[in-house]
Tab-separated table of C-alpha atoms in Angstrom:
chain	number	residue	atom	x	y	z
A	11	MET	CA	129.886	72.187	-91.821
A	12	GLY	CA	128.727	69.391	-89.534
A	13	ILE	CA	130.778	66.791	-91.433
A	14	PHE	CA	133.875	69.004	-91.386
A	15	GLN	CA	133.511	69.540	-87.637
A	16	TRP	CA	133.108	65.788	-87.082
A	17	LEU	CA	136.214	65.021	-89.168
A	18	ASN	CA	138.157	67.717	-87.329
A	19	ASP	CA	137.129	66.336	-83.941
A	20	GLN	CA	137.752	62.682	-84.788
A	21	LEU	CA	140.828	62.894	-87.053
A	22	LEU	CA	142.726	65.868	-85.645
A	23	LYS	CA	141.526	66.303	-82.084
A	24	MET	CA	141.036	62.506	-81.833
A	25	GLN	CA	137.998	62.663	-79.598
A	26	TRP	CA	137.732	58.878	-79.900
A	27	LEU	CA	141.181	58.573	-78.321
A	28	SER	CA	140.223	60.933	-75.505
A	29	ASP	CA	137.148	58.799	-74.816
A	30	LEU	CA	139.190	55.575	-74.803
A	31	VAL	CA	141.799	57.051	-72.456
A	32	GLY	CA	138.951	58.286	-70.256
A	33	ILE	CA	137.607	54.732	-70.000
A	34	LEU	CA	141.119	53.475	-69.163
A	35	VAL	CA	141.650	56.038	-66.409
A	36	ARG	CA	138.157	55.728	-64.940
A	37	ASP	CA	137.384	52.003	-65.264
A	38	VAL	CA	140.854	50.404	-65.196
A	39	PHE	CA	142.801	52.784	-62.966
A	40	GLY	CA	139.728	53.591	-60.857
A	41	LEU	CA	140.383	57.342	-60.893
A	42	ASP	CA	137.958	60.246	-61.133
A	43	LEU	CA	138.631	62.231	-64.301
A	44	ALA	CA	137.624	65.399	-62.450
A	45	SER	CA	140.319	64.852	-59.818
A	46	ARG	CA	143.806	66.305	-60.154
A	47	VAL	CA	145.490	62.914	-60.409
A	48	GLY	CA	142.917	61.459	-62.802
A	49	GLY	CA	142.877	64.604	-64.940
A	50	SER	CA	146.681	64.703	-65.099
A	51	ILE	CA	146.981	61.065	-66.126
A	52	HIS	CA	144.278	61.488	-68.785
A	53	PHE	CA	145.951	64.652	-70.128
A	54	PHE	CA	149.363	62.935	-70.261
A	55	ILE	CA	148.336	59.650	-71.916
A	56	TYR	CA	145.944	61.286	-74.383
A	57	ASP	CA	148.303	64.072	-75.488
A	58	VAL	CA	151.369	61.818	-75.790
A	59	ILE	CA	149.594	59.245	-77.958
A	60	LYS	CA	147.841	61.915	-80.054
A	61	ILE	CA	151.023	63.907	-80.701
A	62	PHE	CA	153.046	60.852	-81.685
A	63	ILE	CA	150.323	59.538	-84.011
A	64	LEU	CA	149.963	62.904	-85.745
A	65	LEU	CA	153.705	63.492	-85.738
A	66	SER	CA	154.473	60.149	-87.387
A	67	VAL	CA	151.821	60.523	-90.083
A	68	LEU	CA	152.735	64.132	-90.833
A	69	ILE	CA	156.519	63.665	-90.897
A	70	PHE	CA	156.119	60.649	-93.181
A	71	SER	CA	153.923	62.647	-95.589
A	72	ILE	CA	156.119	65.749	-95.510
A	73	SER	CA	159.328	63.751	-95.918
A	74	TYR	CA	157.908	61.873	-98.896
A	75	VAL	CA	157.207	65.216	-100.570
A	76	GLN	CA	160.574	66.556	-99.413
A	77	SER	CA	162.354	63.673	-101.169
A	78	PHE	CA	161.595	65.514	-104.407
A	79	PHE	CA	163.510	68.579	-103.102
A	80	PRO	CA	167.006	67.514	-101.961
A	81	PRO	CA	169.459	70.273	-100.892
A	82	GLU	CA	171.053	70.489	-104.343
A	83	ARG	CA	167.708	71.060	-106.033
A	84	THR	CA	166.680	73.531	-103.318
A	85	LYS	CA	169.857	75.573	-103.889
A	86	LYS	CA	169.205	75.599	-107.630
A	87	ILE	CA	165.635	76.797	-107.100
A	88	LEU	CA	166.667	79.566	-104.702
A	89	GLY	CA	169.541	80.600	-106.976
A	90	ARG	CA	167.117	81.537	-109.748
A	91	PHE	CA	165.531	84.336	-107.728
A	92	ASP	CA	166.662	87.456	-105.945
A	93	GLY	CA	165.250	90.217	-103.742
A	94	ILE	CA	162.094	89.780	-101.715
A	95	THR	CA	160.958	86.949	-104.003
A	96	ALA	CA	163.965	84.860	-102.963
A	97	ASN	CA	163.281	85.586	-99.281
A	98	ILE	CA	159.658	84.504	-99.630
A	99	LEU	CA	160.653	81.336	-101.462
A	100	ALA	CA	163.335	80.519	-98.860
A	101	ALA	CA	160.805	80.968	-96.048
A	102	LEU	CA	158.301	78.726	-97.837
A	103	LEU	CA	160.947	76.058	-98.475
A	104	GLY	CA	161.758	76.193	-94.776
A	105	THR	CA	158.235	74.993	-94.036
A	106	ILE	CA	158.843	71.613	-95.713
A	107	THR	CA	161.952	70.889	-93.639
A	108	PRO	CA	160.951	69.286	-90.321
A	109	PHE	CA	164.125	70.437	-88.577
A	110	CYS	CA	164.835	72.067	-85.235
A	111	SER	CA	166.979	75.208	-85.230
A	112	CYS	CA	170.220	73.277	-84.608
A	113	SER	CA	169.523	70.865	-87.467
A	114	SER	CA	168.880	73.778	-89.839
A	115	ILE	CA	172.328	75.327	-89.313
A	116	PRO	CA	174.237	72.779	-91.480
A	117	LEU	CA	171.867	73.572	-94.351
A	118	PHE	CA	172.410	77.279	-93.665
A	119	ILE	CA	176.176	76.690	-94.018
A	120	GLY	CA	175.695	74.799	-97.265
A	121	PHE	CA	173.403	77.432	-98.772
A	122	THR	CA	175.644	80.334	-97.744
A	123	GLY	CA	178.815	78.548	-98.890
A	124	SER	CA	177.278	77.887	-102.300
A	125	GLY	CA	176.809	81.618	-102.856
A	126	LEU	CA	173.170	82.228	-101.940
A	127	PRO	CA	172.589	85.738	-100.519
A	128	LEU	CA	172.920	86.004	-96.747
A	129	GLY	CA	169.433	87.444	-96.267
A	130	VAL	CA	167.873	84.571	-98.210
A	131	THR	CA	169.631	81.925	-96.124
A	132	PHE	CA	168.536	83.682	-92.921
A	133	SER	CA	164.913	83.649	-94.101
A	134	PHE	CA	165.303	79.889	-94.408
A	135	LEU	CA	167.055	79.653	-91.027
A	136	ILE	CA	164.222	81.516	-89.273
A	137	SER	CA	161.401	79.689	-91.034
A	138	SER	CA	162.698	76.118	-90.831
A	139	PRO	CA	162.448	75.571	-87.043
A	140	LEU	CA	159.647	78.085	-86.513
A	141	VAL	CA	157.099	76.944	-89.070
A	142	ASP	CA	156.538	73.607	-90.743
A	143	LEU	CA	153.586	71.864	-92.291
A	144	ALA	CA	153.292	69.559	-89.292
A	145	SER	CA	152.832	72.549	-86.994
A	146	ILE	CA	149.704	73.594	-88.898
A	147	ILE	CA	148.000	70.266	-88.273
A	148	LEU	CA	149.210	69.946	-84.682
A	149	LEU	CA	148.101	73.486	-83.817
A	150	ALA	CA	144.708	72.830	-85.390
A	151	SER	CA	144.395	69.584	-83.411
A	152	ILE	CA	144.942	71.415	-80.115
A	153	PHE	CA	143.447	74.846	-80.805
A	154	ASN	CA	141.648	75.557	-84.084
A	155	TRP	CA	142.340	76.230	-87.745
A	156	LYS	CA	142.257	80.019	-87.348
A	157	ILE	CA	145.097	79.932	-84.819
A	158	ALA	CA	147.047	77.351	-86.831
A	159	ILE	CA	146.925	79.360	-90.049
A	160	ALA	CA	147.593	82.645	-88.237
A	161	TYR	CA	150.697	81.167	-86.553
A	162	VAL	CA	152.084	79.978	-89.887
A	163	VAL	CA	151.374	83.294	-91.616
A	164	VAL	CA	153.052	85.438	-88.951
A	165	GLY	CA	155.965	82.977	-88.799
A	166	LEU	CA	156.528	83.309	-92.539
A	167	ILE	CA	156.230	87.097	-92.361
A	168	LEU	CA	158.821	87.171	-89.580
A	169	ALA	CA	161.161	84.975	-91.647
A	170	VAL	CA	160.818	87.140	-94.753
A	171	VAL	CA	161.133	90.474	-92.921
A	172	GLY	CA	164.011	89.233	-90.749
A	173	GLY	CA	165.932	87.857	-93.718
A	174	THR	CA	165.325	91.029	-95.719
A	175	PHE	CA	166.650	93.274	-92.928
A	176	ILE	CA	169.744	91.111	-92.537
A	177	GLY	CA	170.324	91.154	-96.286
A	178	LYS	CA	170.074	94.970	-96.384
A	179	ALA	CA	172.664	95.215	-93.582
A	180	HIS	CA	175.379	93.722	-95.861
A	181	LEU	CA	177.131	91.836	-93.088
A	182	GLU	CA	178.764	89.140	-95.207
A	183	ASP	CA	182.039	89.951	-93.432
A	184	GLN	CA	180.381	88.759	-90.217
A	185	VAL	CA	180.190	85.184	-91.496
A	186	GLU	CA	183.116	82.987	-90.485
A	187	SER	CA	185.540	82.504	-93.373
A	188	PHE	CA	185.349	78.702	-93.304
A	189	VAL	CA	181.698	78.898	-94.404
A	190	PHE	CA	182.622	80.457	-97.738
A	191	GLY	CA	185.592	78.134	-98.028
A	192	SER	CA	183.510	75.008	-97.579
A	193	PRO	CA	183.814	72.858	-100.694
A	194	THR	CA	180.614	72.387	-102.632
A	195	ILE	CA	180.234	69.436	-104.961
A	196	GLU	CA	177.586	69.419	-107.632
A	197	LEU	CA	176.121	65.929	-107.673
A	198	GLU	CA	173.767	64.387	-110.152
A	199	GLU	CA	170.295	64.213	-108.667
A	200	ALA	CA	169.542	60.546	-108.167
A	201	GLU	CA	166.322	59.175	-109.549
A	202	LEU	CA	164.546	57.724	-106.540
A	203	THR	CA	162.022	54.947	-106.827
A	204	ARG	CA	158.793	54.977	-104.848
A	205	ARG	CA	160.340	52.408	-102.498
A	206	ASP	CA	163.349	54.721	-101.985
A	207	ARG	CA	161.076	57.612	-101.103
A	208	VAL	CA	159.031	55.494	-98.680
A	209	ASP	CA	162.239	54.263	-97.008
A	210	TYR	CA	163.491	57.851	-96.757
A	211	ALA	CA	160.196	58.991	-95.210
A	212	VAL	CA	160.253	56.118	-92.686
A	213	ASP	CA	163.852	56.963	-91.761
A	214	GLN	CA	162.867	60.614	-91.259
A	215	VAL	CA	160.019	59.603	-88.950
A	216	LYS	CA	162.420	57.509	-86.877
A	217	GLU	CA	165.011	60.294	-86.788
A	218	VAL	CA	162.541	63.033	-85.805
A	219	VAL	CA	160.840	60.879	-83.159
A	220	GLN	CA	164.230	59.964	-81.673
A	221	LYS	CA	165.077	63.674	-81.462
A	222	VAL	CA	161.821	64.944	-79.999
A	223	TRP	CA	160.351	62.132	-77.874
A	224	LEU	CA	161.916	63.378	-74.660
A	225	TYR	CA	160.803	66.969	-75.292
A	226	VAL	CA	157.274	65.775	-76.049
A	227	LEU	CA	157.124	63.798	-72.788
A	228	LEU	CA	158.513	66.745	-70.830
A	229	GLY	CA	156.187	69.191	-72.550
A	230	VAL	CA	153.105	67.054	-71.959
A	231	GLY	CA	154.173	66.481	-68.348
A	232	ILE	CA	154.557	70.214	-67.742
A	233	GLY	CA	151.269	70.849	-69.534
A	234	ALA	CA	149.476	68.296	-67.352
A	235	ALA	CA	150.917	69.917	-64.219
A	236	ILE	CA	149.876	73.407	-65.319
A	237	HIS	CA	146.429	72.218	-66.378
A	238	ASN	CA	145.582	70.275	-63.220
A	239	TRP	CA	147.821	71.414	-60.363
A	240	ILE	CA	148.685	75.100	-60.722
A	241	PRO	CA	145.778	77.407	-59.791
A	242	GLU	CA	144.567	79.723	-62.524
A	243	SER	CA	145.117	82.711	-60.218
A	244	VAL	CA	148.851	81.951	-60.060
A	245	ILE	CA	149.194	81.705	-63.843
A	246	THR	CA	147.188	84.838	-64.564
A	247	ALA	CA	149.076	86.780	-61.882
A	248	LEU	CA	152.255	86.256	-63.901
A	249	LEU	CA	151.090	85.893	-67.505
A	250	GLY	CA	147.512	87.211	-67.529
A	251	GLN	CA	146.317	89.243	-70.495
A	252	ASP	CA	146.142	92.339	-68.291
A	253	LYS	CA	149.882	92.184	-67.579
A	254	TRP	CA	151.791	94.404	-70.013
A	255	TYR	CA	154.993	92.446	-69.477
A	256	SER	CA	153.540	88.968	-70.091
A	257	VAL	CA	154.710	88.825	-73.715
A	258	LEU	CA	158.239	89.889	-72.750
A	259	VAL	CA	158.399	87.255	-70.006
A	260	ALA	CA	157.059	84.506	-72.285
A	261	THR	CA	159.498	85.359	-75.089
A	262	PHE	CA	162.630	85.311	-72.979
A	263	VAL	CA	161.588	82.429	-70.723
A	264	GLY	CA	161.753	80.299	-73.849
A	265	VAL	CA	165.361	81.265	-74.690
A	266	PRO	CA	167.163	78.942	-72.207
A	267	MET	CA	164.961	76.044	-73.312
A	268	TYR	CA	165.555	73.757	-76.257
A	269	ALA	CA	162.592	72.006	-77.812
A	270	ASP	CA	160.684	71.624	-81.030
A	271	ILE	CA	157.234	73.068	-81.462
A	272	PHE	CA	155.938	69.566	-80.689
A	273	GLY	CA	157.195	69.870	-77.108
A	274	THR	CA	155.831	73.367	-76.583
A	275	LEU	CA	152.287	72.684	-77.802
A	276	PRO	CA	151.032	70.822	-74.685
A	277	ILE	CA	152.389	73.604	-72.466
A	278	SER	CA	150.717	76.212	-74.660
A	279	GLU	CA	147.435	74.289	-74.563
A	280	ALA	CA	147.482	74.288	-70.765
A	281	LEU	CA	148.410	77.988	-70.564
A	282	VAL	CA	145.555	79.034	-72.846
A	283	ALA	CA	143.151	76.937	-70.750
A	284	LYS	CA	144.334	78.878	-67.683
A	285	GLY	CA	143.522	82.228	-69.270
A	286	VAL	CA	146.904	83.230	-70.701
A	287	GLY	CA	146.617	85.427	-73.790
A	288	LEU	CA	146.998	83.842	-77.230
A	289	GLY	CA	149.774	86.279	-78.148
A	290	THR	CA	151.690	85.460	-74.967
A	291	VAL	CA	151.489	81.752	-75.749
A	292	LEU	CA	152.582	82.240	-79.374
A	293	SER	CA	155.533	84.343	-78.175
A	294	PHE	CA	156.567	81.539	-75.850
A	295	MET	CA	156.392	78.963	-78.643
A	296	MET	CA	158.354	81.154	-81.043
A	297	GLY	CA	160.938	82.060	-78.412
A	298	VAL	CA	161.634	78.390	-77.691
A	299	THR	CA	161.835	77.289	-81.317
A	300	ALA	CA	163.639	80.260	-82.902
A	301	LEU	CA	165.806	81.721	-80.111
A	302	SER	CA	166.831	78.766	-77.962
A	303	LEU	CA	170.219	79.128	-76.297
A	304	PRO	CA	171.689	75.894	-77.772
A	305	SER	CA	170.906	77.057	-81.310
A	306	MET	CA	172.451	80.471	-80.585
A	307	VAL	CA	175.625	78.746	-79.340
A	308	MET	CA	175.803	76.677	-82.530
A	309	LEU	CA	175.119	79.680	-84.746
A	310	LYS	CA	177.909	81.590	-82.977
A	311	GLN	CA	180.346	79.053	-84.441
A	312	VAL	CA	179.210	80.121	-87.913
A	313	VAL	CA	178.675	83.893	-87.642
A	314	LYS	CA	180.343	86.656	-85.669
A	315	LEU	CA	178.834	88.455	-82.703
A	316	LYS	CA	177.521	91.483	-84.603
A	317	LEU	CA	175.491	89.389	-87.046
A	318	LEU	CA	174.339	87.037	-84.288
A	319	GLY	CA	173.152	90.014	-82.236
A	320	LEU	CA	171.292	91.482	-85.215
A	321	PHE	CA	169.623	88.152	-85.928
A	322	PHE	CA	168.594	87.695	-82.286
A	323	GLY	CA	167.369	91.286	-81.991
A	324	ILE	CA	165.284	91.241	-85.172
A	325	VAL	CA	163.641	87.912	-84.346
A	326	ALA	CA	163.045	88.838	-80.681
A	327	VAL	CA	161.449	92.191	-81.588
A	328	GLY	CA	159.320	90.485	-84.228
A	329	ILE	CA	158.121	87.844	-81.770
A	330	ILE	CA	157.265	90.495	-79.172
A	331	ILE	CA	155.286	92.549	-81.693
A	332	ILE	CA	153.429	89.418	-82.816
A	333	GLY	CA	152.645	88.623	-79.177
A	334	TYR	CA	151.102	92.005	-78.423
A	335	VAL	CA	149.138	92.054	-81.689
A	336	PHE	CA	147.643	88.604	-81.039
A	337	ASN	CA	146.826	89.441	-77.436
A	338	PHE	CA	144.853	92.401	-78.756
A	339	LEU	CA	143.172	90.361	-81.504
A	340	GLY	CA	142.852	87.175	-79.456
A	341	PRO	CA	139.020	87.075	-79.252
A	342	ILE	CA	138.851	86.930	-83.047
A	343	PHE	CA	140.756	83.635	-83.125
A	344	MET	CA	139.376	81.845	-80.059
């Protein structure tokens, strides 16, 4: 247990990096780490470097594995199953795609146009931005393994249940006609060499970092401000665990925002440190990643208002329920 804790602290939480940044801030910048300015600078430098190191390593590893599952192969795999099994498989496949909600929509179009059931493709669409393998490691690096695994489990459950409800509603007529008319070409799956897979993984790291770097900097900056400048009394007055509406506020505050989970983690870390309930924080993260306004605007180009409203309603209700449950069970995970 001692060795595991040491590995967790040094490899995931990167305590060595925190110590080095502490030396930089204290001895080079001449700032007191206990001061607001010193604490903010330490929080910002440490979290930015840690997130980008973990992000690069994880996206490379995930993308290398993902190179064995191109879209054509994924469609073939999903096409072999039906019912709840297909929804579960679609949600699980969504975890190996390091995409934001907007990036997942083209795949949603391709899957739906190729004839996969609507509910199955929505399970993928919910899971892909909400849960990925990188989020497990990043959550564990900031919080702990219990919270990381719990987040992934409830995210997958939400994807499966949401997709199943949408499938039972039989709203195929609410999908824009061009989606079903999109030409699909069956291509031979290319045999990739190890070098090809490494190049693909490197390209994915570059692409993901280019997409998320600004959100990570903004998220860490906001997290540093919350952690060091906003009094705990102010945070708890709005989002404290004793406030029945905190989960509702956190869920819908995230809707106008657009960020990956990587940008929301530093904010969530700071909120938990200020006494905000675990469920409230998870609701905020899920609201940002699954219900962001830009992704809803893009999805509206693909589906009609009735189906869009059902999708938003099911996911929002699911996130709110998850928030209240985790606020109640929070002490178990902290």
